[in-house]
Short mmCIF file of N, CA and C in Angstrom, two decimals:
data_model
loop_
_atom_site.label_atom_id
_atom_site.label_comp_id
_atom_site.label_asym_id
_atom_site.label_seq_id
_atom_site.Cartn_x
_atom_site.Cartn_y
_atom_site.Cartn_z
N UNK A 1026 3.78 -23.99 -1.95
CA UNK A 1026 4.88 -23.28 -1.61
C UNK A 1026 4.06 -21.63 -1.40
N UNK A 1027 4.26 -21.30 -0.21
CA UNK A 1027 3.66 -19.82 0.17
C UNK A 1027 4.65 -19.00 -0.82
N UNK A 1028 4.00 -17.75 -1.09
CA UNK A 1028 4.54 -16.64 -1.78
C UNK A 1028 4.55 -15.38 -1.24
N UNK A 1029 5.24 -14.35 -1.74
CA UNK A 1029 5.10 -12.96 -1.10
C UNK A 1029 4.59 -12.32 -2.57
N UNK A 1030 3.46 -11.61 -2.50
CA UNK A 1030 2.76 -10.77 -3.42
C UNK A 1030 2.89 -9.40 -2.96
N UNK A 1031 2.99 -8.60 -4.15
CA UNK A 1031 2.97 -7.34 -3.89
C UNK A 1031 2.07 -6.73 -5.19
N UNK A 1032 0.84 -6.19 -4.49
CA UNK A 1032 -0.16 -5.55 -5.19
C UNK A 1032 -0.10 -4.04 -5.16
N UNK A 1033 0.54 -3.27 -6.17
CA UNK A 1033 0.64 -1.96 -6.49
C UNK A 1033 -0.07 -1.34 -7.31
N UNK A 1034 -0.27 0.15 -6.99
CA UNK A 1034 -1.30 0.81 -7.73
C UNK A 1034 -1.07 2.34 -7.35
N UNK A 1035 -1.38 3.31 -7.97
CA UNK A 1035 -1.60 4.68 -7.66
C UNK A 1035 -2.79 4.89 -6.44
N UNK A 1036 -2.92 5.94 -6.16
CA UNK A 1036 -4.02 6.20 -5.02
C UNK A 1036 -5.37 6.03 -5.77
N UNK A 1037 -6.25 5.36 -4.94
CA UNK A 1037 -7.83 5.13 -5.19
C UNK A 1037 -7.77 4.33 -6.58
N UNK A 1038 -7.15 3.15 -6.37
CA UNK A 1038 -7.22 2.11 -7.50
C UNK A 1038 -8.07 0.64 -6.62
N UNK A 1039 -8.22 1.22 -5.21
CA UNK A 1039 -8.88 0.00 -4.55
C UNK A 1039 -8.12 -1.09 -4.19
N UNK A 1040 -6.79 -0.60 -3.29
CA UNK A 1040 -5.97 -1.42 -2.80
C UNK A 1040 -6.51 -2.21 -1.58
N UNK A 1041 -7.05 -1.20 -0.74
CA UNK A 1041 -7.60 -1.73 0.65
C UNK A 1041 -8.87 -2.37 0.50
N UNK A 1042 -9.52 -2.11 -0.48
CA UNK A 1042 -10.93 -2.80 -0.91
C UNK A 1042 -10.56 -4.21 -1.49
N UNK A 1043 -9.60 -4.41 -2.16
CA UNK A 1043 -9.04 -5.60 -2.73
C UNK A 1043 -8.48 -6.46 -1.47
N UNK A 1044 -7.67 -5.87 -0.58
CA UNK A 1044 -7.02 -6.68 0.48
C UNK A 1044 -8.24 -7.08 1.39
N UNK A 1045 -9.38 -6.38 1.67
CA UNK A 1045 -10.26 -6.48 2.72
C UNK A 1045 -11.04 -7.80 1.98
N UNK A 1046 -11.27 -7.85 0.61
CA UNK A 1046 -12.18 -9.03 0.18
C UNK A 1046 -11.22 -10.28 0.23
N UNK A 1047 -9.83 -10.18 -0.06
CA UNK A 1047 -8.88 -11.43 0.31
C UNK A 1047 -9.18 -11.88 1.67
N UNK A 1048 -9.14 -10.70 2.56
CA UNK A 1048 -9.28 -11.09 4.11
C UNK A 1048 -10.62 -11.95 4.08
N UNK A 1049 -11.54 -11.29 3.75
CA UNK A 1049 -12.82 -12.12 3.70
C UNK A 1049 -12.97 -13.28 3.17
N UNK A 1050 -12.42 -13.51 2.05
CA UNK A 1050 -12.36 -15.01 1.48
C UNK A 1050 -11.76 -16.00 2.29
N UNK A 1051 -10.38 -15.61 3.11
CA UNK A 1051 -10.04 -16.35 3.88
C UNK A 1051 -10.87 -16.78 5.09
N UNK A 1052 -11.35 -15.71 5.71
CA UNK A 1052 -12.00 -16.05 6.83
C UNK A 1052 -13.34 -16.43 6.53
N UNK A 1053 -14.16 -16.49 5.41
CA UNK A 1053 -15.31 -17.03 5.10
C UNK A 1053 -15.03 -18.65 5.20
N UNK A 1054 -13.90 -19.08 4.72
CA UNK A 1054 -13.57 -20.31 4.78
C UNK A 1054 -13.02 -21.19 6.35
N UNK A 1055 -12.96 -20.07 7.11
CA UNK A 1055 -12.64 -20.52 8.57
C UNK A 1055 -11.19 -20.46 8.82
N UNK A 1056 -10.54 -19.73 7.94
CA UNK A 1056 -9.16 -19.64 8.04
C UNK A 1056 -8.72 -18.18 8.66
N UNK A 1057 -7.71 -18.38 9.79
CA UNK A 1057 -7.25 -16.92 10.64
C UNK A 1057 -6.16 -16.30 9.44
N UNK A 1058 -6.52 -14.94 9.58
CA UNK A 1058 -5.56 -13.99 8.75
C UNK A 1058 -5.11 -13.11 9.80
N UNK A 1059 -3.95 -12.42 9.41
CA UNK A 1059 -3.37 -11.31 10.27
C UNK A 1059 -3.30 -10.19 9.46
N UNK A 1060 -3.86 -9.06 9.79
CA UNK A 1060 -3.72 -7.60 9.07
C UNK A 1060 -2.85 -6.88 9.51
N UNK A 1061 -2.08 -6.23 8.81
CA UNK A 1061 -1.22 -5.13 9.30
C UNK A 1061 -1.29 -3.70 8.52
N UNK A 1062 -1.32 -2.57 9.33
CA UNK A 1062 -1.41 -1.21 8.31
C UNK A 1062 -0.38 -0.20 9.21
N UNK A 1063 0.05 0.63 8.37
CA UNK A 1063 1.11 1.66 8.96
C UNK A 1063 0.52 2.55 10.14
N UNK A 1064 1.14 2.69 10.95
CA UNK A 1064 0.72 3.58 12.23
C UNK A 1064 0.61 5.04 11.63
N UNK A 1065 1.54 5.47 10.70
CA UNK A 1065 1.52 6.83 10.48
C UNK A 1065 0.09 7.21 9.48
N UNK A 1066 -0.57 6.24 9.12
CA UNK A 1066 -1.66 6.66 8.39
C UNK A 1066 -2.75 6.81 9.16
N UNK A 1067 -3.11 8.10 9.58
CA UNK A 1067 -4.08 8.43 10.40
C UNK A 1067 -5.39 9.16 9.73
N UNK A 1068 -5.76 8.48 8.45
CA UNK A 1068 -6.74 9.03 8.05
C UNK A 1068 -8.22 8.66 8.32
N UNK A 1069 -8.09 7.31 8.91
CA UNK A 1069 -9.23 6.75 9.63
C UNK A 1069 -8.82 6.35 10.91
N UNK A 1070 -9.69 5.66 11.58
CA UNK A 1070 -9.38 5.17 13.00
C UNK A 1070 -8.14 4.42 13.18
N UNK A 1071 -7.36 4.79 14.11
CA UNK A 1071 -5.93 3.89 14.47
C UNK A 1071 -6.09 2.48 14.54
N UNK A 1072 -5.42 1.74 13.87
CA UNK A 1072 -5.54 0.32 13.96
C UNK A 1072 -6.65 -0.32 13.10
N UNK A 1073 -7.17 0.47 11.82
CA UNK A 1073 -8.25 -0.18 11.21
C UNK A 1073 -7.63 -0.05 9.49
N UNK A 1074 -8.00 -0.83 8.76
CA UNK A 1074 -7.78 -0.71 7.27
C UNK A 1074 -9.16 -0.34 6.86
N UNK A 1075 -9.43 0.75 6.18
CA UNK A 1075 -10.67 1.37 5.67
C UNK A 1075 -10.54 1.51 4.16
N UNK A 1076 -11.52 0.85 3.37
CA UNK A 1076 -11.69 1.33 1.92
C UNK A 1076 -12.51 2.66 1.81
N UNK A 1077 -12.16 3.05 0.52
CA UNK A 1077 -13.32 4.34 0.29
C UNK A 1077 -14.59 3.74 0.02
N UNK A 1078 -15.07 2.51 0.07
CA UNK A 1078 -16.25 1.89 -0.04
C UNK A 1078 -16.88 1.89 1.17
N UNK A 1079 -16.10 2.34 2.35
CA UNK A 1079 -16.35 2.32 3.76
C UNK A 1079 -16.84 0.97 4.29
N UNK A 1080 -15.55 -0.37 3.89
CA UNK A 1080 -15.65 -1.46 4.64
C UNK A 1080 -14.16 -1.21 5.23
N UNK A 1081 -14.33 -1.86 6.32
CA UNK A 1081 -13.32 -1.55 7.41
C UNK A 1081 -12.87 -3.01 8.18
N UNK A 1082 -11.51 -3.11 8.62
CA UNK A 1082 -11.23 -4.28 9.38
C UNK A 1082 -10.19 -3.89 10.32
N UNK A 1083 -10.33 -4.39 11.48
CA UNK A 1083 -9.02 -4.18 12.56
C UNK A 1083 -7.76 -4.61 11.95
N UNK A 1084 -6.79 -4.02 12.44
CA UNK A 1084 -5.32 -4.35 12.00
C UNK A 1084 -4.53 -3.85 12.90
N UNK A 1085 -3.33 -4.70 13.14
CA UNK A 1085 -2.02 -4.55 13.85
C UNK A 1085 -1.27 -3.32 13.08
N UNK A 1086 -1.22 -2.18 13.73
CA UNK A 1086 -0.14 -1.08 13.35
C UNK A 1086 1.25 -1.52 13.18
N UNK A 1087 2.13 -0.90 12.29
CA UNK A 1087 3.31 -1.18 12.15
C UNK A 1087 4.05 0.26 12.07
N UNK A 1088 5.05 0.38 12.52
CA UNK A 1088 6.37 1.38 12.42
C UNK A 1088 7.58 0.98 11.96
N UNK A 1089 8.59 1.61 11.87
CA UNK A 1089 9.80 1.05 11.36
C UNK A 1089 10.53 0.25 12.43
N UNK A 1090 10.30 0.18 13.69
CA UNK A 1090 10.78 -0.56 14.65
C UNK A 1090 9.87 -1.79 14.84
N UNK A 1091 8.77 -2.00 14.20
CA UNK A 1091 7.90 -3.10 14.16
C UNK A 1091 8.65 -4.40 13.80
N UNK A 1092 8.75 -5.46 14.45
CA UNK A 1092 9.03 -6.86 14.04
C UNK A 1092 7.87 -7.77 13.60
N UNK A 1093 7.68 -7.47 12.20
CA UNK A 1093 6.25 -8.13 11.78
C UNK A 1093 6.42 -9.59 11.87
N UNK A 1094 7.65 -10.20 11.79
CA UNK A 1094 7.82 -11.67 11.72
C UNK A 1094 7.38 -12.34 13.15
N UNK A 1095 8.06 -11.48 14.01
CA UNK A 1095 8.04 -12.07 15.41
C UNK A 1095 6.65 -11.95 16.08
N UNK A 1096 5.77 -10.94 15.51
CA UNK A 1096 4.23 -11.06 15.94
C UNK A 1096 3.63 -12.06 15.34
N UNK A 1097 3.96 -12.25 13.94
CA UNK A 1097 3.16 -13.13 13.12
C UNK A 1097 3.41 -14.59 13.72
N UNK A 1098 5.00 -14.87 14.03
CA UNK A 1098 5.55 -16.06 14.47
C UNK A 1098 4.59 -16.64 15.97
N UNK A 1099 4.36 -15.58 16.80
CA UNK A 1099 3.77 -15.84 18.27
C UNK A 1099 2.42 -16.23 17.82
N UNK A 1100 1.52 -15.33 17.13
CA UNK A 1100 0.28 -15.64 16.80
C UNK A 1100 -0.02 -17.25 16.16
N UNK A 1101 1.24 -17.44 15.10
CA UNK A 1101 1.04 -18.66 14.48
C UNK A 1101 1.21 -19.80 15.32
N UNK A 1102 2.12 -19.77 16.63
CA UNK A 1102 2.29 -20.67 17.59
C UNK A 1102 1.11 -21.19 18.17
N UNK A 1103 0.04 -20.21 18.36
CA UNK A 1103 -1.35 -20.46 19.13
C UNK A 1103 -2.56 -20.85 18.11
N UNK A 1104 -2.25 -20.17 16.88
CA UNK A 1104 -3.33 -20.49 15.87
C UNK A 1104 -2.78 -20.31 14.55
N UNK A 1105 -2.79 -21.45 13.88
CA UNK A 1105 -2.45 -21.49 12.50
C UNK A 1105 -2.79 -20.09 11.77
N UNK A 1106 -1.86 -19.36 11.09
CA UNK A 1106 -2.27 -17.90 10.49
C UNK A 1106 -2.17 -18.37 8.91
N UNK A 1107 -3.39 -18.47 8.19
CA UNK A 1107 -3.64 -18.88 6.92
C UNK A 1107 -2.85 -17.88 5.77
N UNK A 1108 -2.74 -16.37 6.25
CA UNK A 1108 -2.45 -15.47 5.42
C UNK A 1108 -1.90 -14.12 6.15
N UNK A 1109 -1.13 -13.42 5.71
CA UNK A 1109 -0.69 -12.01 6.21
C UNK A 1109 -1.03 -11.28 5.12
N UNK A 1110 -1.98 -10.20 5.58
CA UNK A 1110 -2.16 -9.10 4.83
C UNK A 1110 -1.51 -7.81 5.13
N UNK A 1111 -1.01 -6.87 4.13
CA UNK A 1111 -0.41 -5.79 4.90
C UNK A 1111 -0.88 -4.56 3.85
N UNK A 1112 -1.51 -3.70 4.39
CA UNK A 1112 -1.86 -2.46 3.83
C UNK A 1112 -0.53 -1.38 3.90
N UNK A 1113 -0.75 -0.24 3.05
CA UNK A 1113 0.14 0.53 3.22
C UNK A 1113 1.67 0.16 3.04
N UNK A 1114 1.77 -0.67 2.12
CA UNK A 1114 3.10 -1.36 2.27
C UNK A 1114 4.23 -0.65 1.84
N UNK A 1115 4.17 0.53 1.15
CA UNK A 1115 5.07 1.52 0.70
C UNK A 1115 5.59 1.94 2.08
N UNK A 1116 5.32 1.79 3.17
CA UNK A 1116 5.90 2.55 4.54
C UNK A 1116 6.61 1.21 5.06
N UNK A 1117 6.79 0.15 4.63
CA UNK A 1117 7.55 -0.88 5.38
C UNK A 1117 8.93 -0.50 5.14
N UNK A 1118 10.06 -0.72 5.98
CA UNK A 1118 11.10 -0.47 5.86
C UNK A 1118 11.85 -2.17 4.79
N UNK A 1119 12.83 -1.82 4.51
CA UNK A 1119 13.72 -2.75 3.80
C UNK A 1119 13.62 -4.15 4.51
N UNK A 1120 14.28 -3.96 5.88
CA UNK A 1120 14.17 -5.15 6.63
C UNK A 1120 12.78 -5.97 6.90
N UNK A 1121 11.87 -4.90 6.86
CA UNK A 1121 10.51 -5.67 7.38
C UNK A 1121 9.83 -6.20 6.16
N UNK A 1122 10.37 -5.93 4.76
CA UNK A 1122 10.17 -6.56 3.69
C UNK A 1122 10.76 -7.92 3.61
N UNK A 1123 11.95 -8.01 4.23
CA UNK A 1123 12.62 -9.06 4.39
C UNK A 1123 11.92 -10.20 5.27
N UNK A 1124 11.40 -9.55 6.23
CA UNK A 1124 10.65 -10.39 7.27
C UNK A 1124 9.40 -10.99 6.60
N UNK A 1125 8.89 -10.38 5.52
CA UNK A 1125 7.48 -11.03 4.97
C UNK A 1125 7.95 -12.03 4.35
N UNK A 1126 9.24 -11.80 3.56
CA UNK A 1126 9.85 -12.93 2.53
C UNK A 1126 10.25 -14.18 3.49
N UNK A 1127 10.74 -13.75 4.73
CA UNK A 1127 11.02 -14.85 5.49
C UNK A 1127 9.58 -15.89 5.89
N UNK A 1128 8.52 -14.94 6.24
CA UNK A 1128 7.34 -15.56 6.45
C UNK A 1128 6.85 -16.46 5.46
N UNK A 1129 7.00 -16.08 4.24
CA UNK A 1129 6.48 -16.99 3.08
C UNK A 1129 7.40 -18.27 2.89
N UNK A 1130 8.59 -18.06 2.76
CA UNK A 1130 10.04 -18.82 2.60
C UNK A 1130 9.91 -19.97 3.34
N UNK A 1131 10.06 -19.55 4.70
CA UNK A 1131 10.36 -20.43 5.80
C UNK A 1131 9.44 -20.87 6.59
N UNK A 1132 8.48 -19.72 7.23
CA UNK A 1132 7.24 -20.34 8.02
C UNK A 1132 6.18 -20.93 7.14
N UNK A 1133 5.94 -20.53 5.91
CA UNK A 1133 5.26 -20.95 4.83
C UNK A 1133 3.74 -20.23 4.89
N UNK A 1134 3.85 -19.05 5.01
CA UNK A 1134 2.58 -18.27 5.08
C UNK A 1134 2.34 -17.41 4.16
N UNK A 1135 1.74 -17.26 3.33
CA UNK A 1135 1.41 -16.39 2.04
C UNK A 1135 1.31 -15.00 2.72
N UNK A 1136 1.96 -14.18 1.82
CA UNK A 1136 2.04 -12.73 2.56
C UNK A 1136 1.78 -11.91 1.20
N UNK A 1137 0.45 -10.98 1.52
CA UNK A 1137 -0.07 -10.27 0.42
C UNK A 1137 0.12 -8.77 1.05
N UNK A 1138 0.85 -8.03 0.05
CA UNK A 1138 1.11 -6.60 0.68
C UNK A 1138 0.49 -5.62 -0.55
N UNK A 1139 0.07 -4.76 -0.08
CA UNK A 1139 -0.90 -3.64 -0.92
C UNK A 1139 -0.01 -2.46 -0.70
N UNK A 1140 0.04 -1.58 -1.79
CA UNK A 1140 0.73 -0.34 -1.61
C UNK A 1140 1.30 0.65 -2.65
N UNK A 1141 1.52 1.66 -2.47
CA UNK A 1141 1.88 2.88 -3.73
C UNK A 1141 3.26 2.27 -4.10
N UNK A 1142 3.47 2.33 -5.47
CA UNK A 1142 4.73 2.02 -6.11
C UNK A 1142 5.64 3.36 -6.14
N UNK A 1143 5.15 4.59 -6.06
CA UNK A 1143 6.01 5.89 -6.13
C UNK A 1143 5.33 6.69 -5.55
N UNK A 1144 6.10 7.61 -5.15
CA UNK A 1144 5.42 9.06 -4.17
C UNK A 1144 5.19 10.30 -5.16
N UNK A 1145 4.83 11.10 -4.90
CA UNK A 1145 4.36 12.35 -5.46
C UNK A 1145 5.41 12.83 -6.59
N UNK A 1146 6.63 12.49 -6.44
CA UNK A 1146 7.69 12.83 -7.20
C UNK A 1146 8.08 11.56 -8.03
N UNK A 1147 7.46 10.72 -8.23
CA UNK A 1147 7.70 9.56 -8.91
C UNK A 1147 9.09 8.76 -8.72
N UNK A 1148 9.28 8.98 -7.23
CA UNK A 1148 10.51 8.26 -6.89
C UNK A 1148 9.78 7.02 -6.32
N UNK A 1149 10.58 5.82 -5.98
CA UNK A 1149 10.09 4.51 -5.50
C UNK A 1149 10.24 4.81 -3.81
N UNK A 1150 8.96 4.18 -3.13
CA UNK A 1150 9.37 4.34 -1.61
C UNK A 1150 10.25 3.21 -1.47
N UNK A 1151 11.03 3.21 -0.25
CA UNK A 1151 11.86 2.13 0.21
C UNK A 1151 11.18 0.80 0.23
N UNK A 1152 10.20 0.63 1.03
CA UNK A 1152 9.30 -0.52 0.95
C UNK A 1152 9.13 -1.02 -0.22
N UNK A 1153 8.37 -0.14 -1.18
CA UNK A 1153 8.01 -0.75 -2.34
C UNK A 1153 9.47 -1.07 -3.36
N UNK A 1154 10.21 -0.46 -3.25
CA UNK A 1154 11.51 -0.93 -4.07
C UNK A 1154 11.76 -2.12 -3.64
N UNK A 1155 12.08 -2.52 -2.12
CA UNK A 1155 12.32 -3.90 -1.81
C UNK A 1155 11.26 -4.97 -2.30
N UNK A 1156 10.11 -4.70 -2.03
CA UNK A 1156 9.08 -5.45 -2.47
C UNK A 1156 8.96 -5.66 -4.15
N UNK A 1157 9.14 -4.42 -4.87
CA UNK A 1157 9.61 -4.82 -6.23
C UNK A 1157 10.79 -5.91 -6.48
N UNK A 1158 11.81 -5.81 -5.59
CA UNK A 1158 13.04 -6.81 -5.72
C UNK A 1158 12.80 -8.07 -5.31
N UNK A 1159 11.94 -8.36 -4.33
CA UNK A 1159 11.87 -9.71 -3.45
C UNK A 1159 10.49 -10.56 -3.77
N UNK A 1160 9.21 -9.73 -4.10
CA UNK A 1160 8.06 -10.35 -4.28
C UNK A 1160 8.09 -11.44 -5.54
N UNK A 1161 7.44 -12.67 -4.98
CA UNK A 1161 7.31 -13.68 -5.95
C UNK A 1161 6.43 -13.48 -7.08
N UNK A 1162 5.34 -12.39 -6.80
CA UNK A 1162 4.13 -12.04 -7.77
C UNK A 1162 3.91 -10.51 -7.47
N UNK A 1163 4.12 -9.98 -8.73
CA UNK A 1163 3.76 -8.53 -8.84
C UNK A 1163 2.50 -8.07 -9.54
N UNK A 1164 1.76 -7.80 -9.06
CA UNK A 1164 0.37 -7.34 -9.53
C UNK A 1164 -0.16 -5.82 -9.44
N UNK A 1165 -0.10 -5.32 -10.67
CA UNK A 1165 -0.54 -3.99 -10.80
C UNK A 1165 -2.18 -3.89 -10.59
N UNK A 1166 -2.63 -3.06 -9.99
CA UNK A 1166 -4.19 -2.71 -9.66
C UNK A 1166 -4.43 -1.14 -10.43
N UNK A 1167 -5.59 -1.37 -11.30
CA UNK A 1167 -5.64 -0.26 -12.30
C UNK A 1167 -6.44 0.76 -11.64
N UNK A 1168 -6.12 2.07 -12.13
CA UNK A 1168 -6.87 3.28 -11.65
C UNK A 1168 -7.20 4.14 -12.82
N UNK A 1169 -7.94 5.15 -12.89
CA UNK A 1169 -8.34 5.69 -14.24
C UNK A 1169 -7.85 7.21 -13.91
N UNK A 1170 -7.12 7.81 -15.19
CA UNK A 1170 -6.82 9.31 -14.98
C UNK A 1170 -7.94 9.86 -15.58
N UNK A 1171 -7.89 11.13 -15.21
CA UNK A 1171 -9.22 11.88 -15.94
C UNK A 1171 -9.07 11.90 -17.25
N UNK A 1172 -8.39 11.66 -18.10
CA UNK A 1172 -8.52 11.41 -19.60
C UNK A 1172 -8.93 10.15 -19.64
N UNK A 1173 -9.06 9.19 -18.96
CA UNK A 1173 -9.54 7.77 -19.18
C UNK A 1173 -8.25 6.79 -19.31
N UNK A 1174 -7.12 7.25 -19.35
CA UNK A 1174 -5.97 6.40 -19.31
C UNK A 1174 -5.67 5.60 -18.07
N UNK A 1175 -4.73 4.63 -18.01
CA UNK A 1175 -4.30 4.14 -16.85
C UNK A 1175 -3.74 5.24 -16.03
N UNK A 1176 -4.20 5.31 -14.76
CA UNK A 1176 -3.39 6.25 -13.95
C UNK A 1176 -2.02 5.44 -13.04
N UNK A 1177 -1.13 6.10 -13.14
CA UNK A 1177 0.03 5.07 -12.44
C UNK A 1177 0.83 6.09 -11.73
N UNK A 1178 0.43 7.44 -11.63
CA UNK A 1178 1.48 8.38 -10.99
C UNK A 1178 0.37 9.17 -9.71
N UNK A 1179 0.76 9.59 -8.62
CA UNK A 1179 0.21 10.31 -7.73
C UNK A 1179 0.59 11.62 -7.47
N UNK A 1180 -0.25 12.60 -7.88
CA UNK A 1180 0.16 13.90 -7.89
C UNK A 1180 -0.37 14.75 -6.77
N UNK A 1181 0.44 15.13 -5.70
CA UNK A 1181 0.19 15.96 -4.69
C UNK A 1181 -0.36 17.20 -4.99
N UNK A 1182 -1.43 17.64 -4.67
CA UNK A 1182 -1.74 18.94 -4.87
C UNK A 1182 -1.95 19.68 -3.40
N UNK A 1183 -2.03 21.11 -3.61
CA UNK A 1183 -2.20 22.00 -2.23
C UNK A 1183 -3.80 22.33 -2.27
N UNK A 1184 -4.30 23.35 -1.35
CA UNK A 1184 -5.73 23.59 -1.32
C UNK A 1184 -6.44 24.01 -2.57
N UNK A 1185 -5.49 24.70 -3.47
CA UNK A 1185 -6.08 25.26 -4.74
C UNK A 1185 -6.22 24.20 -5.64
N UNK A 1186 -5.62 23.10 -5.42
CA UNK A 1186 -5.68 21.87 -6.67
C UNK A 1186 -4.39 22.16 -7.23
N UNK A 1187 -3.52 22.73 -7.12
CA UNK A 1187 -2.41 22.98 -7.88
C UNK A 1187 -1.36 22.00 -7.51
N UNK A 1188 -0.49 21.61 -8.38
CA UNK A 1188 0.69 20.25 -8.23
C UNK A 1188 1.64 21.05 -7.29
N UNK A 1189 2.12 20.10 -6.35
CA UNK A 1189 2.88 20.50 -5.46
C UNK A 1189 4.40 19.57 -5.74
N UNK A 1190 5.33 20.43 -5.96
CA UNK A 1190 6.39 19.82 -6.47
C UNK A 1190 7.72 19.60 -5.71
N UNK A 1191 7.45 20.07 -4.47
CA UNK A 1191 8.61 19.80 -3.28
C UNK A 1191 8.09 19.57 -2.16
N UNK A 1192 8.97 18.90 -1.28
CA UNK A 1192 8.35 18.35 0.20
C UNK A 1192 8.80 17.15 0.48
N UNK A 1193 8.35 16.78 1.69
CA UNK A 1193 8.69 15.58 2.40
C UNK A 1193 7.91 14.37 1.61
N UNK A 1194 8.76 13.19 1.37
CA UNK A 1194 8.41 12.12 0.73
C UNK A 1194 7.05 11.61 1.43
N UNK A 1195 6.66 11.38 2.55
CA UNK A 1195 5.32 11.12 3.11
C UNK A 1195 4.61 12.17 3.71
N UNK A 1196 3.50 12.50 3.21
CA UNK A 1196 2.52 13.54 3.70
C UNK A 1196 1.17 12.60 3.50
N UNK A 1197 0.53 12.30 4.54
CA UNK A 1197 -0.66 11.48 4.81
C UNK A 1197 -1.97 12.15 3.99
N UNK A 1198 -2.67 11.75 3.22
CA UNK A 1198 -3.70 12.48 2.74
C UNK A 1198 -4.55 11.53 1.86
N UNK A 1199 -5.67 11.95 1.44
CA UNK A 1199 -6.95 11.24 0.45
C UNK A 1199 -7.07 12.26 -0.61
N UNK A 1200 -8.18 12.18 -1.26
CA UNK A 1200 -8.41 12.86 -2.24
C UNK A 1200 -8.30 14.46 -2.12
N UNK A 1201 -8.08 15.00 -1.00
CA UNK A 1201 -8.02 16.30 -0.80
C UNK A 1201 -6.51 16.58 -0.96
N UNK A 1202 -5.60 15.97 -1.04
CA UNK A 1202 -4.22 15.96 -1.23
C UNK A 1202 -3.51 15.19 -2.37
N UNK A 1203 -4.20 14.32 -2.84
CA UNK A 1203 -3.40 13.37 -4.09
C UNK A 1203 -4.49 13.07 -5.05
N UNK A 1204 -4.16 13.21 -6.34
CA UNK A 1204 -4.91 13.07 -7.70
C UNK A 1204 -3.86 11.79 -8.29
N UNK A 1205 -4.78 10.83 -8.76
CA UNK A 1205 -4.20 9.73 -9.59
C UNK A 1205 -4.06 10.26 -11.05
N UNK A 1206 -3.03 10.06 -11.76
CA UNK A 1206 -2.98 10.72 -13.09
C UNK A 1206 -2.18 9.79 -13.96
N UNK A 1207 -2.38 9.65 -15.25
CA UNK A 1207 -1.32 9.16 -15.98
C UNK A 1207 -0.08 9.73 -16.31
N UNK A 1208 0.96 9.39 -16.66
CA UNK A 1208 2.30 10.20 -16.55
C UNK A 1208 2.14 11.27 -17.34
N UNK A 1209 1.69 11.13 -18.56
CA UNK A 1209 1.46 12.44 -19.38
C UNK A 1209 0.82 13.83 -18.40
N UNK A 1210 -0.16 13.57 -17.74
CA UNK A 1210 -0.77 14.60 -17.12
C UNK A 1210 -0.24 14.71 -15.84
N UNK A 1211 0.40 14.03 -15.28
CA UNK A 1211 1.29 14.22 -14.18
C UNK A 1211 2.36 15.02 -14.52
N UNK A 1212 3.06 14.63 -15.56
CA UNK A 1212 4.20 15.83 -15.87
C UNK A 1212 3.67 17.00 -16.42
N UNK A 1213 2.71 17.21 -16.99
CA UNK A 1213 1.98 18.38 -17.33
C UNK A 1213 1.50 19.20 -16.25
N UNK A 1214 0.91 18.68 -15.25
CA UNK A 1214 0.70 19.44 -14.10
C UNK A 1214 1.91 19.78 -13.28
N UNK A 1215 2.85 18.91 -13.10
CA UNK A 1215 4.05 19.48 -12.22
C UNK A 1215 4.73 20.53 -13.22
N UNK A 1216 4.93 20.34 -14.34
CA UNK A 1216 5.31 21.61 -15.38
C UNK A 1216 4.76 22.90 -15.33
N UNK A 1217 3.31 22.85 -15.32
CA UNK A 1217 2.53 24.12 -15.12
C UNK A 1217 2.83 24.62 -13.69
N UNK A 1218 2.77 23.93 -12.65
CA UNK A 1218 2.90 24.38 -11.25
C UNK A 1218 4.35 24.96 -11.05
N UNK A 1219 5.36 24.28 -11.75
CA UNK A 1219 6.89 24.81 -11.62
C UNK A 1219 6.75 26.30 -12.22
N UNK A 1220 6.33 26.29 -13.60
CA UNK A 1220 6.16 27.66 -14.32
C UNK A 1220 5.45 28.58 -13.53
N UNK A 1221 4.45 28.29 -12.88
CA UNK A 1221 3.58 29.49 -12.18
C UNK A 1221 4.26 29.68 -10.92
N UNK A 1222 5.49 29.12 -10.59
CA UNK A 1222 6.21 29.40 -9.38
C UNK A 1222 5.60 28.79 -7.98
N UNK A 1223 4.52 27.94 -8.09
CA UNK A 1223 4.06 27.33 -7.05
C UNK A 1223 4.86 26.41 -6.11
#
């Protein structure tokens, strides 16, 4: 039976690298896959999933209006799709996560979704919340805080490296805008920034 998997982590934990490795494993065995990534993520070339190890693959972009299930079903009718892999899954809508569950449950295609669990304020993204509710398997990928403990939080920083404590939930960025920290250092950095009036 096909399953819906949610691989979640903080920034810089290797989510895209892990996705690309899974895709390679399927393709090496002659199986077709479909890759999706968020259209809003403009850090690299549009329509590509790129890891920090400089490995990349082409992908179909999605935005809130994209019917992922319909795209996969159309492709599956021409060539059997062995697996669907979704990067930046935190940007999925709840309805799109339901579509992924449908692909696993009804169409019989395994779906591997990779994304952040929480935003820079430690709040769940809507897509991540729905994945946590529906996924058959939840897998935490590990990242490391500056202190050596497991990093679970995503600290947004300004140009001077100070914690940003307010703003829109989504702001695309990499190491220039986000730092993965353990909860203790995440809270301490936000408190220090708030106390300094930043």
